[in-house]
Every structure is written in structure tokens, then in C-alpha cells.
Amino acid sequence: MMSTVDGRIISANWGSKNEWQDYSEVYNRIHESYNTQGWICGRVTMENDFSEGAVPELLKAPHDLVREPFIADREATSFAIAIDANGKLGWPGNELGGDHIISILTEKVSDEYLFYLQRKGISYLFGGKDEIDLAAALLQLSVHFGIKKLMLEGGGSINGAFLASGLIDELSLLLMPLADGAKDTATTFEVAPGFGKDQAVRMYLKELRRLDGDLIHLSYVFDKKDL
């Protein structure tokens, strides 16, 4: 993740795009250095930053569709994964930057939406009947797509859900020399009330680096044995 010193992750107050473009380039280099098989985001982040405003073209499915994993590209080796419980995202294609798209849904999505993903050549799996079980979804990603190492990249709510579920091994945080101070804006971790986490989660510092432009890169692990 990339955040201000006060933990904000929404870039609306960070000046013009040119002013923080250098920060984004550093972020992308760090992302690539982890050499993961895929990256995963929540619906809002995907909609705001990656879907290019596409709207699902819903048509009646030719028959009732069974709620089972659909693998559109068995040759894909890198993946962009969207957690989209209610099936709302539209897509311009079936990949993002060369990464094959996988949508994680609940079983309550419509046949019309599943048919839309099939027509687009987008893979999907089901993380639960009415709500996403993140651990079950990760297991399916491993079983059906061979994914063992995944980069979680926001937003704050999905980060918080993974945190509360104990599913994060390491945090890579690029701290920008900016103080935002905006109220009611997302931070790195946002845990929904009643989700189950009732105390702060301890982390252990793995690495600290000062980068050009007064950026700080922090790496933490969640289990001391990983140091």
C-alpha cells in the first residue's frame, strides 16, 4: 500500500497527478519486486481505478447456470482478482495489464451476470452463498489457478477484512511525505463493526528504507518467525 503519514490512501488531496506521479512509479517498482502470481482488490478500488467505467451488458442466459468455478483461460499465469460479492463490475476486456481477470462472487449473483463474465472470457469462483469467505476464496485460487503468492492492494475495507481474518503474511507500506488530514476518507485498514477483530494486530519490522523524494518504505511481517 501507499499512504500519507496519517494513513490516508485516497489521492484526491495529494496535489496534481504530476506532483505524485513519481511516488506511483516507486510504488510500481516495489510491487514488481515481490514477484507475485497475482494481485487482488475490492470492488470499489477496481471500479474507480481499473474498470474504465465499463458497464455490464446483461443478457438472459441460455439456461440455468450452476454455481461452480468457471475457468476461462487455463494457460494464464498472472492474475488480477476482484472481490465483487454482488456482481456489479463491468470490464473493458478479460485482462488488466496482461493479467487474466478472476472475479470472486457470492452465489446470489444473477445468471445474467455470470453469462456476461463468460462472454467476456473472465474467470470466476464463488466465495460463499451470501457473503465472501476470504479463506475459502484463497483456497480456491490455489486449487483452481495454482496461486500461492498474492499481493493485496486495497481498498481499506478489503484490507481490513483480510487483517481481521488473519490472512496477511506481510505488509509493504510506502509512506509518502504528505499529511492529508481529510475526514471520512479511507485509511490503510478499515475493519467493519462486528467483523470479529477486537484488538490491534502486532507486526514485526522486517525492513526500513529511505528512498529518493523523502519516501520511506516499511516492511512488516505478522509472525516473528518470518524475520
Short mmCIF file of C-alpha atoms in Angstrom, two decimals:
data_model
loop_
_atom_site.label_atom_id
_atom_site.label_comp_id
_atom_site.label_asym_id
_atom_site.label_seq_id
_atom_site.Cartn_x
_atom_site.Cartn_y
_atom_site.Cartn_z
CA MET A 1 0.00 0.00 0.00
CA MET A 2 0.92 3.65 -0.43
CA SER A 3 -0.29 6.10 2.20
CA THR A 4 0.28 9.52 3.72
CA VAL A 5 1.90 9.78 7.15
CA ASP A 6 -1.59 9.89 8.69
CA GLY A 7 -2.64 6.68 6.94
CA ARG A 8 -4.89 8.09 4.19
CA ILE A 9 -4.94 6.17 0.92
CA ILE A 10 -7.28 8.27 -1.27
CA SER A 11 -5.25 10.57 -3.53
CA ALA A 12 -7.81 13.37 -4.03
CA ASN A 13 -5.89 15.77 -1.76
CA TRP A 14 -2.38 14.89 -2.87
CA GLY A 15 -1.99 17.66 -5.46
CA SER A 16 -1.88 17.30 -9.23
CA LYS A 17 -1.18 13.98 -10.84
CA ASN A 18 2.25 15.20 -11.93
CA GLU A 19 3.14 16.04 -8.32
CA TRP A 20 2.72 12.47 -7.09
CA GLN A 21 3.45 10.54 -10.30
CA ASP A 22 6.99 9.87 -9.07
CA TYR A 23 5.52 8.25 -5.93
CA SER A 24 3.40 5.98 -8.08
CA GLU A 25 6.42 4.90 -10.11
CA VAL A 26 8.28 3.93 -6.95
CA TYR A 27 5.19 2.05 -5.75
CA ASN A 28 5.03 0.09 -9.01
CA ARG A 29 8.70 -0.86 -8.78
CA ILE A 30 8.17 -2.19 -5.25
CA HIS A 31 5.09 -4.08 -6.43
CA GLU A 32 7.08 -5.81 -9.17
CA SER A 33 9.91 -6.69 -6.76
CA TYR A 34 7.61 -9.05 -4.84
CA ASN A 35 7.18 -11.26 -7.92
CA THR A 36 3.68 -12.45 -7.02
CA GLN A 37 1.40 -14.53 -9.22
CA GLY A 38 -1.42 -12.02 -8.96
CA TRP A 39 -2.93 -9.03 -7.20
CA ILE A 40 -6.31 -8.59 -5.57
CA CYS A 41 -8.53 -5.57 -4.88
CA GLY A 42 -12.02 -4.85 -3.62
CA ARG A 43 -14.86 -3.81 -5.89
CA VAL A 44 -14.64 -0.06 -5.22
CA THR A 45 -10.91 0.10 -6.00
CA MET A 46 -11.39 -1.91 -9.18
CA GLU A 47 -14.31 0.28 -10.24
CA ASN A 48 -12.51 3.56 -9.55
CA ASP A 49 -9.07 2.70 -10.88
CA PHE A 50 -9.22 -0.19 -13.33
CA SER A 51 -12.60 -0.92 -14.95
CA GLU A 52 -12.53 2.22 -17.16
CA GLY A 53 -16.18 2.92 -16.46
CA ALA A 54 -17.37 -0.24 -18.19
CA VAL A 55 -20.97 -1.30 -17.50
CA PRO A 56 -22.01 -4.98 -17.56
CA GLU A 57 -24.05 -5.87 -20.66
CA LEU A 58 -26.59 -8.24 -19.14
CA LEU A 59 -28.41 -10.70 -21.36
CA LYS A 60 -30.61 -13.64 -20.45
CA ALA A 61 -28.53 -16.78 -20.00
CA PRO A 62 -29.45 -19.63 -22.39
CA HIS A 63 -30.00 -21.95 -19.40
CA ASP A 64 -29.70 -22.01 -15.61
CA LEU A 65 -26.06 -21.69 -14.61
CA VAL A 66 -24.60 -23.92 -11.91
CA ARG A 67 -22.74 -22.09 -9.15
CA GLU A 68 -19.32 -23.60 -9.75
CA PRO A 69 -15.91 -22.16 -10.71
CA PHE A 70 -15.57 -21.02 -14.31
CA ILE A 71 -12.01 -21.06 -15.69
CA ALA A 72 -11.87 -19.04 -18.88
CA ASP A 73 -8.11 -19.22 -19.51
CA ARG A 74 -6.28 -22.33 -18.35
CA GLU A 75 -2.97 -21.05 -19.77
CA ALA A 76 -2.89 -17.83 -17.72
CA THR A 77 0.00 -17.46 -15.28
CA SER A 78 -0.65 -14.00 -13.82
CA PHE A 79 -3.92 -12.72 -12.43
CA ALA A 80 -5.91 -9.61 -11.48
CA ILE A 81 -8.51 -10.64 -8.90
CA ALA A 82 -11.61 -8.66 -7.97
CA ILE A 83 -13.75 -9.28 -4.91
CA ASP A 84 -17.20 -8.45 -6.25
CA ALA A 85 -19.73 -10.11 -3.96
CA ASN A 86 -22.86 -8.86 -5.74
CA GLY A 87 -21.65 -8.94 -9.33
CA LYS A 88 -21.58 -5.22 -10.18
CA LEU A 89 -18.32 -4.68 -12.06
CA GLY A 90 -18.12 -4.15 -15.78
CA TRP A 91 -14.89 -4.83 -17.66
CA PRO A 92 -13.35 -3.48 -20.88
CA GLY A 93 -11.74 -6.88 -21.53
CA ASN A 94 -10.67 -10.06 -19.78
CA GLU A 95 -7.26 -8.88 -18.58
CA LEU A 96 -5.58 -5.91 -16.90
CA GLY A 97 -2.02 -5.17 -17.96
CA GLY A 98 -1.65 -8.73 -19.22
CA ASP A 99 -3.08 -10.25 -16.03
CA HIS A 100 -6.12 -12.51 -16.50
CA ILE A 101 -9.16 -11.30 -14.52
CA ILE A 102 -10.76 -13.52 -11.89
CA SER A 103 -13.94 -12.36 -10.17
CA ILE A 104 -14.77 -13.63 -6.67
CA LEU A 105 -18.55 -13.69 -6.26
CA THR A 106 -21.27 -14.93 -3.94
CA GLU A 107 -23.85 -17.45 -5.13
CA LYS A 108 -26.59 -14.83 -5.08
CA VAL A 109 -25.35 -13.11 -8.25
CA SER A 110 -27.66 -13.42 -11.23
CA ASP A 111 -27.33 -15.87 -14.11
CA GLU A 112 -27.28 -12.82 -16.40
CA TYR A 113 -24.12 -11.54 -14.72
CA LEU A 114 -22.43 -14.95 -14.85
CA PHE A 115 -23.32 -15.17 -18.54
CA TYR A 116 -21.78 -11.71 -19.01
CA LEU A 117 -18.48 -12.85 -17.45
CA GLN A 118 -18.48 -16.00 -19.57
CA ARG A 119 -19.00 -13.95 -22.75
CA LYS A 120 -16.13 -11.64 -21.73
CA GLY A 121 -13.83 -14.61 -21.08
CA ILE A 122 -13.44 -13.69 -17.39
CA SER A 123 -12.91 -16.45 -14.85
CA TYR A 124 -14.94 -16.55 -11.65
CA LEU A 125 -15.38 -18.53 -8.46
CA PHE A 126 -17.74 -18.37 -5.51
CA GLY A 127 -16.55 -17.32 -2.07
CA GLY A 128 -19.80 -18.09 -0.28
CA LYS A 129 -23.57 -18.23 -0.52
CA ASP A 130 -24.43 -14.71 0.69
CA GLU A 131 -21.08 -13.35 1.90
CA ILE A 132 -17.46 -13.83 0.88
CA ASP A 133 -15.44 -16.26 2.99
CA LEU A 134 -11.94 -14.95 2.24
CA ALA A 135 -10.10 -18.06 3.45
CA ALA A 136 -12.30 -20.28 1.27
CA ALA A 137 -11.77 -17.98 -1.71
CA LEU A 138 -7.98 -18.08 -1.30
CA LEU A 139 -8.08 -21.87 -1.12
CA GLN A 140 -9.99 -22.00 -4.39
CA LEU A 141 -7.50 -19.63 -6.03
CA SER A 142 -4.77 -22.07 -5.04
CA VAL A 143 -6.66 -25.18 -6.17
CA HIS A 144 -8.02 -23.90 -9.48
CA PHE A 145 -5.32 -21.43 -10.56
CA GLY A 146 -2.21 -22.55 -8.68
CA ILE A 147 -1.85 -19.20 -6.90
CA LYS A 148 0.45 -19.41 -3.88
CA LYS A 149 1.64 -15.79 -3.55
CA LEU A 150 -0.79 -12.89 -3.89
CA MET A 151 -0.49 -9.12 -3.49
CA LEU A 152 -3.39 -7.43 -1.67
CA GLU A 153 -3.75 -3.81 -2.82
CA GLY A 154 -6.82 -2.29 -1.19
CA GLY A 155 -9.02 -0.55 -0.64
CA GLY A 156 -9.14 -0.05 3.07
CA SER A 157 -12.24 -2.18 3.67
CA ILE A 158 -10.93 -5.28 1.92
CA ASN A 159 -7.54 -4.79 3.62
CA GLY A 160 -9.38 -4.64 6.93
CA ALA A 161 -11.32 -7.82 6.17
CA PHE A 162 -8.10 -9.71 5.38
CA LEU A 163 -6.48 -8.30 8.53
CA ALA A 164 -9.37 -9.33 10.75
CA SER A 165 -9.34 -12.81 9.20
CA GLY A 166 -5.63 -13.27 9.90
CA LEU A 167 -4.83 -13.75 6.21
CA ILE A 168 -1.95 -11.29 5.74
CA ASP A 169 1.64 -12.52 5.99
CA GLU A 170 3.50 -9.28 5.26
CA LEU A 171 2.79 -5.56 4.92
CA SER A 172 4.70 -3.46 2.39
CA LEU A 173 3.96 0.21 3.05
CA LEU A 174 5.27 3.15 1.02
CA LEU A 175 4.98 6.16 3.31
CA MET A 176 4.74 9.47 1.46
CA PRO A 177 5.92 12.79 2.93
CA LEU A 178 2.36 14.12 2.97
CA ALA A 179 -0.08 14.92 5.77
CA ASP A 180 -3.64 14.67 4.44
CA GLY A 181 -5.93 15.23 7.42
CA ALA A 182 -9.11 14.66 5.41
CA LYS A 183 -12.06 13.42 7.43
CA ASP A 184 -14.20 10.44 6.47
CA THR A 185 -11.68 9.07 3.97
CA ALA A 186 -10.27 5.56 3.79
CA THR A 187 -7.13 4.51 5.62
CA THR A 188 -4.88 1.51 5.04
CA PHE A 189 -7.03 -0.80 7.17
CA GLU A 190 -10.77 -0.33 7.73
CA VAL A 191 -12.40 -3.12 9.75
CA ALA A 192 -16.19 -3.19 9.63
CA PRO A 193 -18.01 -3.17 13.01
CA GLY A 194 -18.77 -6.65 14.24
CA PHE A 195 -16.35 -8.33 11.85
CA GLY A 196 -14.66 -10.12 14.72
CA LYS A 197 -11.39 -8.27 15.40
CA ASP A 198 -11.38 -6.70 18.85
CA GLN A 199 -7.77 -5.56 19.27
CA ALA A 200 -4.82 -4.20 17.34
CA VAL A 201 -2.69 -6.69 15.41
CA ARG A 202 1.01 -6.91 16.30
CA MET A 203 3.55 -6.71 13.48
CA TYR A 204 7.34 -7.04 13.38
CA LEU A 205 9.64 -4.75 11.41
CA LYS A 206 11.44 -6.59 8.63
CA GLU A 207 12.99 -3.71 6.72
CA LEU A 208 13.09 0.09 6.65
CA ARG A 209 14.46 2.02 3.69
CA ARG A 210 14.68 5.74 2.97
CA LEU A 211 14.11 6.38 -0.74
CA ASP A 212 14.50 9.40 -3.01
CA GLY A 213 11.94 12.15 -2.54
CA ASP A 214 11.74 11.58 1.24
CA LEU A 215 9.75 8.38 0.76
CA ILE A 216 10.00 5.66 3.40
CA HIS A 217 9.45 2.00 2.55
CA LEU A 218 8.43 -0.13 5.53
CA SER A 219 8.12 -3.91 5.51
CA TYR A 220 6.46 -5.72 8.40
CA VAL A 221 5.70 -9.41 8.95
CA PHE A 222 2.84 -10.69 11.08
CA ASP A 223 4.74 -13.64 12.52
CA LYS A 224 8.15 -13.11 14.15
CA LYS A 225 9.44 -16.42 12.75
CA ASP A 226 9.35 -14.84 9.25
CA LEU A 227 12.09 -12.34 10.14
#
